[in-house]
mmCIF file of C-alpha atoms in Angstrom:
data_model
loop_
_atom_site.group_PDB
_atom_site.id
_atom_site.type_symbol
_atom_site.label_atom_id
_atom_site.label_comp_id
_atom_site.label_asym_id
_atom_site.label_seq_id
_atom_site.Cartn_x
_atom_site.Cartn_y
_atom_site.Cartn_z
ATOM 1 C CA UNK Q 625 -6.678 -24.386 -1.477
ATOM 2 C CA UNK Q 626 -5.570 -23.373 1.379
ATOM 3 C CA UNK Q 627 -7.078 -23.948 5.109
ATOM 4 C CA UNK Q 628 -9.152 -20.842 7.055
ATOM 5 C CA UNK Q 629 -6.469 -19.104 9.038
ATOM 6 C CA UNK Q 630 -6.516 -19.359 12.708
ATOM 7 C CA UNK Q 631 -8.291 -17.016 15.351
ATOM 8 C CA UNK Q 632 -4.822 -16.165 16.916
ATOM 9 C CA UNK Q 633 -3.326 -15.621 13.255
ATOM 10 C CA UNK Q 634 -5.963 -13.275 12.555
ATOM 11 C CA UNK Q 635 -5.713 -11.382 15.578
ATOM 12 C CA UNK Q 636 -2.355 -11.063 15.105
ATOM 13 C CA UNK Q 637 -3.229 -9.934 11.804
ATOM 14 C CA UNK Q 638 -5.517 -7.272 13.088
ATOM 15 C CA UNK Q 639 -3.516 -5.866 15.343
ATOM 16 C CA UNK Q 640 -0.938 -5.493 12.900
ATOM 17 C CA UNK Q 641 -3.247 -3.716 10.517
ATOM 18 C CA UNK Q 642 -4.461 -1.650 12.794
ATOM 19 C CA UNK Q 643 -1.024 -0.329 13.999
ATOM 20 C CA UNK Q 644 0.080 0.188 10.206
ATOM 21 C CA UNK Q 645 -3.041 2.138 9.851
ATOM 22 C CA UNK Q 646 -2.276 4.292 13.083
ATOM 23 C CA UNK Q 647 0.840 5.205 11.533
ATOM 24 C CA UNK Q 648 -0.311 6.077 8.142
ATOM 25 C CA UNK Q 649 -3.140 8.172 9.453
ATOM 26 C CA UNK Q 650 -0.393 10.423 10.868
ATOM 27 C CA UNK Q 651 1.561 10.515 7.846
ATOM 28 C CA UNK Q 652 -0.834 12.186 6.107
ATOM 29 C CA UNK Q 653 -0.077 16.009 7.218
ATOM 30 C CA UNK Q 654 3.300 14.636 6.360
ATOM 31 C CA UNK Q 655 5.023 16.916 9.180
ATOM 32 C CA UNK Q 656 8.972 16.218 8.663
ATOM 33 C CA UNK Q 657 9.249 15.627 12.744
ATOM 34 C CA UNK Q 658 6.517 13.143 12.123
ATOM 35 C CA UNK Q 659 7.626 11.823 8.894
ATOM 36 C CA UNK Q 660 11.305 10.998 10.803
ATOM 37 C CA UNK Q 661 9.775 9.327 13.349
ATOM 38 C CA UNK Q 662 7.406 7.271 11.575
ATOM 39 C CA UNK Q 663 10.865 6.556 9.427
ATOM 40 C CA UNK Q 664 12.291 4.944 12.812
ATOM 41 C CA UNK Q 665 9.637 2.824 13.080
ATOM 42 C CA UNK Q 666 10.099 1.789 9.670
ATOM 43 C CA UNK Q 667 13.317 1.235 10.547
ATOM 44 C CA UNK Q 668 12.878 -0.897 12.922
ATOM 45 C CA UNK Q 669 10.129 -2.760 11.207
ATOM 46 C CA UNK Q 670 12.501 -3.999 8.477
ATOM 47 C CA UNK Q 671 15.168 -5.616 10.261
ATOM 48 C CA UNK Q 672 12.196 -8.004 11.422
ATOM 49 C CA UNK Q 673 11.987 -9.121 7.519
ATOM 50 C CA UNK Q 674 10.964 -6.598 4.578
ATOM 51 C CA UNK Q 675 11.730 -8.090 1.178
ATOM 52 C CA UNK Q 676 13.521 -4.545 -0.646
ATOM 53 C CA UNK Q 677 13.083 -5.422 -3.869
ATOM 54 C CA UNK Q 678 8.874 -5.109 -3.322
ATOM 55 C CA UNK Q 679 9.612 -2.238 -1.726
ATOM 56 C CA UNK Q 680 11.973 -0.686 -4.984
ATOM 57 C CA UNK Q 681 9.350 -1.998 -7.540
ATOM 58 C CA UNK Q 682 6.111 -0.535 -5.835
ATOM 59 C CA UNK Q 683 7.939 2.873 -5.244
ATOM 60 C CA UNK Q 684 9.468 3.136 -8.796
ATOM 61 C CA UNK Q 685 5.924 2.265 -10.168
ATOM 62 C CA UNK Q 686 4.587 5.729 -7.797
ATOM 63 C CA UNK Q 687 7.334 8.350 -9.739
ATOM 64 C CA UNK Q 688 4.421 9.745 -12.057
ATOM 65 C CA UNK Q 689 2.421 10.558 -8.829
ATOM 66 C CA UNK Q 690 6.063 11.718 -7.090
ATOM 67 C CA UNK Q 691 6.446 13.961 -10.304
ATOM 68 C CA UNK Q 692 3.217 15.546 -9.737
ATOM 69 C CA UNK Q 693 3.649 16.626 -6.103
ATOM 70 C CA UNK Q 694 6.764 18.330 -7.118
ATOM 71 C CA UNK Q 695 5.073 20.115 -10.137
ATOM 72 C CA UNK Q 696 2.077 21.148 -7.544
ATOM 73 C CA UNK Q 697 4.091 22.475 -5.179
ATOM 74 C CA UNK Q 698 6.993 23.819 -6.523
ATOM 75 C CA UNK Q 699 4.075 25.923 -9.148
ATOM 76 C CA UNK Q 700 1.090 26.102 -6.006
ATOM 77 C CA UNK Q 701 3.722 26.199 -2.703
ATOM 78 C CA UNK Q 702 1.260 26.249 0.503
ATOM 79 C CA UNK Q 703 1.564 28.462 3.230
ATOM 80 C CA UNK Q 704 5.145 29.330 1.818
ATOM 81 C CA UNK Q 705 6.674 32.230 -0.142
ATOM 82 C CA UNK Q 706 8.622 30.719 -2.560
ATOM 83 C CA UNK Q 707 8.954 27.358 -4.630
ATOM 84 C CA UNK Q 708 12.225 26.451 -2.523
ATOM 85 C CA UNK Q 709 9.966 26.049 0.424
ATOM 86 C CA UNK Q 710 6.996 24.132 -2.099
ATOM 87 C CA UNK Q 711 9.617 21.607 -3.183
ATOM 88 C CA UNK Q 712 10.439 21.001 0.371
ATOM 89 C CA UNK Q 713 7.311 20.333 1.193
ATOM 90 C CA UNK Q 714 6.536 18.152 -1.587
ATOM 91 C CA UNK Q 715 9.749 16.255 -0.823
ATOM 92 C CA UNK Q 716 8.492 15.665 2.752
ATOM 93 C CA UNK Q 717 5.237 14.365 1.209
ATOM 94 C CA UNK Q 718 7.176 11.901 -1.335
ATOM 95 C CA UNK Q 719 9.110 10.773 1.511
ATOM 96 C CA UNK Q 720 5.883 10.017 3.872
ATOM 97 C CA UNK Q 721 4.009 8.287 0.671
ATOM 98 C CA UNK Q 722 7.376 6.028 0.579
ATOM 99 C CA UNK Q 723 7.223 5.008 4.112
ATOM 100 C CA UNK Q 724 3.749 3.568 3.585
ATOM 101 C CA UNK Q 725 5.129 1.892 0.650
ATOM 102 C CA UNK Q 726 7.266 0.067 3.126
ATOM 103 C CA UNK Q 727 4.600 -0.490 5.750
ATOM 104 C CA UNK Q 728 2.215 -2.449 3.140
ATOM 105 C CA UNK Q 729 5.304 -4.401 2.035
ATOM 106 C CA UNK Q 730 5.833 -5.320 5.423
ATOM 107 C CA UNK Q 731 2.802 -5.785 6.812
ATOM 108 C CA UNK Q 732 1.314 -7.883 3.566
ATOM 109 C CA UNK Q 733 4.838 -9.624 3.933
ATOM 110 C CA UNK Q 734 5.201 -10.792 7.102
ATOM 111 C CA UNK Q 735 1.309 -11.882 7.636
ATOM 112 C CA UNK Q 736 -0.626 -14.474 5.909
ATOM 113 C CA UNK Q 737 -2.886 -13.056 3.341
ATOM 114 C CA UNK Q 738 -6.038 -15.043 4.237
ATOM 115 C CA UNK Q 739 -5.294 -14.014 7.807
ATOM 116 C CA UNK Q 740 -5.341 -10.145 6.914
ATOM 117 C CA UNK Q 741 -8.075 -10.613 4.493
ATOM 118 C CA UNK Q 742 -9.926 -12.162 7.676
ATOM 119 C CA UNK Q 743 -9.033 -9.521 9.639
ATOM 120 C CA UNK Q 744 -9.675 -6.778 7.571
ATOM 121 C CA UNK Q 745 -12.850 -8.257 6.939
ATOM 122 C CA UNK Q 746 -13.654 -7.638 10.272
ATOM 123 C CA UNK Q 747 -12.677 -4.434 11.313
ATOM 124 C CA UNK Q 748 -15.231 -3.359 8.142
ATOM 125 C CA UNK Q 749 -18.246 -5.603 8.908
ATOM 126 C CA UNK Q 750 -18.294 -4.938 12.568
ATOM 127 C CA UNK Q 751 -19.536 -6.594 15.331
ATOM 128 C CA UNK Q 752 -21.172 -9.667 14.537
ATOM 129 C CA UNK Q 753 -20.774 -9.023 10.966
ATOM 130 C CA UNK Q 754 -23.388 -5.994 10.836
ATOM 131 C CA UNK Q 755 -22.953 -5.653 7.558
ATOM 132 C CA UNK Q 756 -23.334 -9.636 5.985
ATOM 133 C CA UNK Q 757 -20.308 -10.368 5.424
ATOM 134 C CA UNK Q 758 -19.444 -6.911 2.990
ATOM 135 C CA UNK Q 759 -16.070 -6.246 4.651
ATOM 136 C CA UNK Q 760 -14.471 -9.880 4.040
ATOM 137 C CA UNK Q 761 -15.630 -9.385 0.535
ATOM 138 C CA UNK Q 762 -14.405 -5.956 -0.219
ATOM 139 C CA UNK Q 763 -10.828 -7.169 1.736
ATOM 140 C CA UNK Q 764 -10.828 -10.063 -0.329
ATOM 141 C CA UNK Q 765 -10.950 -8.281 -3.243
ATOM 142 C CA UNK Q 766 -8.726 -5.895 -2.449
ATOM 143 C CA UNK Q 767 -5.807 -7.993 -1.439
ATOM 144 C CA UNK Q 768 -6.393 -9.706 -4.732
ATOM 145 C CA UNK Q 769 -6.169 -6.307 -6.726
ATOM 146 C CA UNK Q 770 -3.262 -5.798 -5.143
ATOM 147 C CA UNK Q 771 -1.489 -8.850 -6.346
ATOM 148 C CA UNK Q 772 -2.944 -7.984 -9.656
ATOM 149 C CA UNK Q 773 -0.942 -4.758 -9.137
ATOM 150 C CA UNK Q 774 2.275 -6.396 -8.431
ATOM 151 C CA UNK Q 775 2.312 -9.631 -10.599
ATOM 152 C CA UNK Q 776 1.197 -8.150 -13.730
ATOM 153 C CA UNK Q 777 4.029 -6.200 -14.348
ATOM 154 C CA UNK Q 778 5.303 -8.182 -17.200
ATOM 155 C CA UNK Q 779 2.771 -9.021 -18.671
ATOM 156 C CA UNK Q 780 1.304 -5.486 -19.109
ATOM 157 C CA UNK Q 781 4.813 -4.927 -20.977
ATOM 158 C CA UNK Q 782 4.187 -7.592 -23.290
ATOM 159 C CA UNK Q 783 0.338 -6.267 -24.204
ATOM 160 C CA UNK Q 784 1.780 -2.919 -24.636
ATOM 161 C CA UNK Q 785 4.735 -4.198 -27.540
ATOM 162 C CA UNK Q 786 2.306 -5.642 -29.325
ATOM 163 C CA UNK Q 787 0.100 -2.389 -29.574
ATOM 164 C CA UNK Q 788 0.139 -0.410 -32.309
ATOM 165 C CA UNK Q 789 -1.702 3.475 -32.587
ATOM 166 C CA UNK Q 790 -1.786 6.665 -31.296
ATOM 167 C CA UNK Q 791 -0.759 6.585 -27.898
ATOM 168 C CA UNK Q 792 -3.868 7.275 -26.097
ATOM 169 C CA UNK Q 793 -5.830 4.856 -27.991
ATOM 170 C CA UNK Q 794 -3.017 2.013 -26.802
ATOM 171 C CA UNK Q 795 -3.169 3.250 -22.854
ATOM 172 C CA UNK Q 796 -7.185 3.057 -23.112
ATOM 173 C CA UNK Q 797 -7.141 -0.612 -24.667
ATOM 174 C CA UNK Q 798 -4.036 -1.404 -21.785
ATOM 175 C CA UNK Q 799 -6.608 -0.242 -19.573
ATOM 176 C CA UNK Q 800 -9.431 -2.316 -20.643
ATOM 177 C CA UNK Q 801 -7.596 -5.289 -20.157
ATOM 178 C CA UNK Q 802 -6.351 -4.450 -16.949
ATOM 179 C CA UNK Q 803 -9.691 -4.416 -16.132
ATOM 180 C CA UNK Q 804 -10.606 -7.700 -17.756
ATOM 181 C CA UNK Q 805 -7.655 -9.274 -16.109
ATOM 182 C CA UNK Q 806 -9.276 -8.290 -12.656
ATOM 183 C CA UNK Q 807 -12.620 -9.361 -13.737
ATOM 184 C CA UNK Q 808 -11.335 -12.825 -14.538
ATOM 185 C CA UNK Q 809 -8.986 -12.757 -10.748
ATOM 186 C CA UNK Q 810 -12.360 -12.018 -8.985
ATOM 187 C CA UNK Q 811 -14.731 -14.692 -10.758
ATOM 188 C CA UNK Q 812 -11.446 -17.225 -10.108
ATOM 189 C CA UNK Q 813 -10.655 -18.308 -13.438
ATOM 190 C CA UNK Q 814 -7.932 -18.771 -15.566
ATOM 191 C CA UNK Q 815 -4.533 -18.274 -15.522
ATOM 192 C CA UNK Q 816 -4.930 -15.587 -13.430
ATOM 193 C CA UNK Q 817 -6.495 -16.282 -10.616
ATOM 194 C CA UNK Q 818 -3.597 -19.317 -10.526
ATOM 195 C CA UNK Q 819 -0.982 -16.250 -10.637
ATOM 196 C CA UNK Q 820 -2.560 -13.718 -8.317
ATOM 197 C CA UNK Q 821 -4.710 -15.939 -5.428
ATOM 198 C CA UNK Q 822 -1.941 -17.533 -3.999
ATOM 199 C CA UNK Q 823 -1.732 -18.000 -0.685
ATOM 200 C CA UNK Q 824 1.091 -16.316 1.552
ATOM 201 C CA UNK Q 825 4.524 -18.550 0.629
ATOM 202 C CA UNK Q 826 5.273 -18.198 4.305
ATOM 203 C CA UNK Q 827 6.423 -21.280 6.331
ATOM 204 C CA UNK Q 828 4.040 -23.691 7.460
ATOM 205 C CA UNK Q 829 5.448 -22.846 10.928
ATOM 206 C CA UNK Q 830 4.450 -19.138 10.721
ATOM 207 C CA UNK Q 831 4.388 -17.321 14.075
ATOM 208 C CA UNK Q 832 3.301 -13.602 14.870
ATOM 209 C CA UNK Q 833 6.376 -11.658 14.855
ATOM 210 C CA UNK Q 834 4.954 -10.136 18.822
ATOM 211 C CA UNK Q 835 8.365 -8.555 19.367
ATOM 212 C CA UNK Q 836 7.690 -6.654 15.825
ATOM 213 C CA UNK Q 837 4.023 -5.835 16.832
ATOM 214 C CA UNK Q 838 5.288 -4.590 19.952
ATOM 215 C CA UNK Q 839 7.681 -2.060 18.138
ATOM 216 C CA UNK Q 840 4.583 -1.658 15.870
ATOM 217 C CA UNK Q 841 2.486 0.016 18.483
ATOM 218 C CA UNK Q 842 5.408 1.592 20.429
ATOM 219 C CA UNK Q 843 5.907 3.319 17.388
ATOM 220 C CA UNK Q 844 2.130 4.240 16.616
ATOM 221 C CA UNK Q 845 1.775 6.324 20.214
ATOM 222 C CA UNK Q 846 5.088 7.767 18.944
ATOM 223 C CA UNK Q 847 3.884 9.298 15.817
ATOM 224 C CA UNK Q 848 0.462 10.709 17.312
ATOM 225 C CA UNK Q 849 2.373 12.207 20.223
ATOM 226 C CA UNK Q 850 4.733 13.835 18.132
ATOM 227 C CA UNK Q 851 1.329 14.674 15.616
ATOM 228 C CA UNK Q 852 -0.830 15.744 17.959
ATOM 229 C CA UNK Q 853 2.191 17.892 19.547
ATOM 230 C CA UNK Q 854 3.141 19.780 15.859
ATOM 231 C CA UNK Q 855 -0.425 20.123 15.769
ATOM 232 C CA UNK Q 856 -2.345 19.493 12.017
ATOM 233 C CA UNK Q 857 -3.094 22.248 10.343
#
C-alpha cells in the first residue's frame, strides 16, 4: 500500500486536471483553428514526458468510434453541401478526440494516481466534502476502470480464443466478464486488483512538473480565446 499523497501533490494534481479539462471543454466544437492550437499545447506538453506507445494503443482501440464519425458525416454532413465538406469535418473531430487521447496519457502519466484520484475527489465533493465523500469514491473508481481499460488488453484476447458461437453470443459473454473483472477490481480482490490498483511507478522523488503546468494554463486561455473568438455554434 501505498502512503496518502501530499497536499502540495494534490494541488498540483488539481491544477493539472483542471487545465486538461479547460482544454478539452474547447475541443468539443472541434473548430480546426481551435483544434491546431490545442495541438500546440499538446505539443508542448509531450516533450515534458508522454509515454507514445499509451498514446498509439488507446487511439488504435477508438478506430470503431473514428469509423463512425466518418460514416455520420460523410452520409449526415452538417451545415455543409456535400460529403467532401462532412468528411472534413469529421476528420477535424477525429483529430480533436486524439488530442484528448494525449492529454489523459499525459496528465494520468506524469501525476501520481492517488494524487489525482484525491484531487478529483475534490473538485466533485466540494467544499468541505458536501457531498460525504461521493467524489473521491466515484474518482477512485474511475481511475481504476481506466486501468481496467488499459491492462486488460491481453487478457480479453485470450477469453475471446477460447470462445466458441455465433458472434454476438461471444461479444455478450466478453462483456459479462468485463464486467465481472471490474466488479472483482472495485471489491479489491484477486488477481486483479494486484494488476490494475497499482500505484503510479513514478520516482519516489516525484516533483510537479510547474514549468509544464505553466504551459498547461498558457495554453488553456489560448484555446478559449481562440473559442470564444470563432464563436460555438
Amino acid at each position: 500500500m501505498s502512503s496518502a499523497p501530499a497536499a502540495g501533490e494534490a494541488t498540483s494534481a488539481g491544477v493539472a486536471l483542471l487545465g486538461v479539462l479547460g482544454v478539452s471543454a474547447a475541443l468539443v466544437p472541434a473548430e480546426p483553428l481551435v483544434v491546431t492550437v490545442a495541438g500546440t499545447v499538446a505539443g508542448g506538453l509531450s516533450l515534458t514526458g508522454l509515454d507514445w506507445g499509451r498514446v498509439r494503443r488507446l487511439v488504435l482501440r477508438l478506430k470503431w468510434f473514428y469509423l463512425s464519425l466518418v460514416v455520420f458525416y460523410g452520409w449526415w454532413p452538417t451545415g455543409s453541401e456535400d460529403w467532401v465538406a462532412g468528411l472534413q469535418e469529421a476528420g477535424w473531430r477525429i483529430a480533436a478526440l486524439m488530442l484528448v487521447v494525449v492529454l489523459v496519457v499525459w496528465l494520468t502519466g506524469r501525476f501520481p494516481r492517488p494524487a489525482l484520484v484525491r484531487a478529483l475527489g475534490g473538485l466533485l465533493d466540494g467544499p468541505r466534502q458536501v457531498l460525504g465523500g461521493w467524489g473521491e469514491r466515484f474518482a477512485r473508481r474511475l481511475f481504476l476502470a481506466l486501468a481496467l481499460f488499459e491492462g486488460e488488453r491481453g487478457a480479453l484476447e485470450q477469453r475471446r480464443a477460447g470462445l466458441r458461437g455465433v458472434r454476438r453470443a461471444r461479444l455478450a459473454q466478453v462483456r459479462e466478464w468485463l464486467v465481472l473483472r471490474l466488479d472483482q477490481a472495485l471489491a479489491g480482490g484477486g488477481d486483479v486488483a494486484a494488476g490494475t490498483a497499482v500505484e503510479s511507478g513514478l520516482p519516489s522523488g516525484w516533483r510537479a512538473p510547474r514549468g509544464a503546468l505553466a504551459w498547461l494554463w498558457a495554453g488553456a486561455v489560448a484555446v478559449w480565446w481562440v473559442a470564444l473568438g470563432a464563436g460555438f455554434e
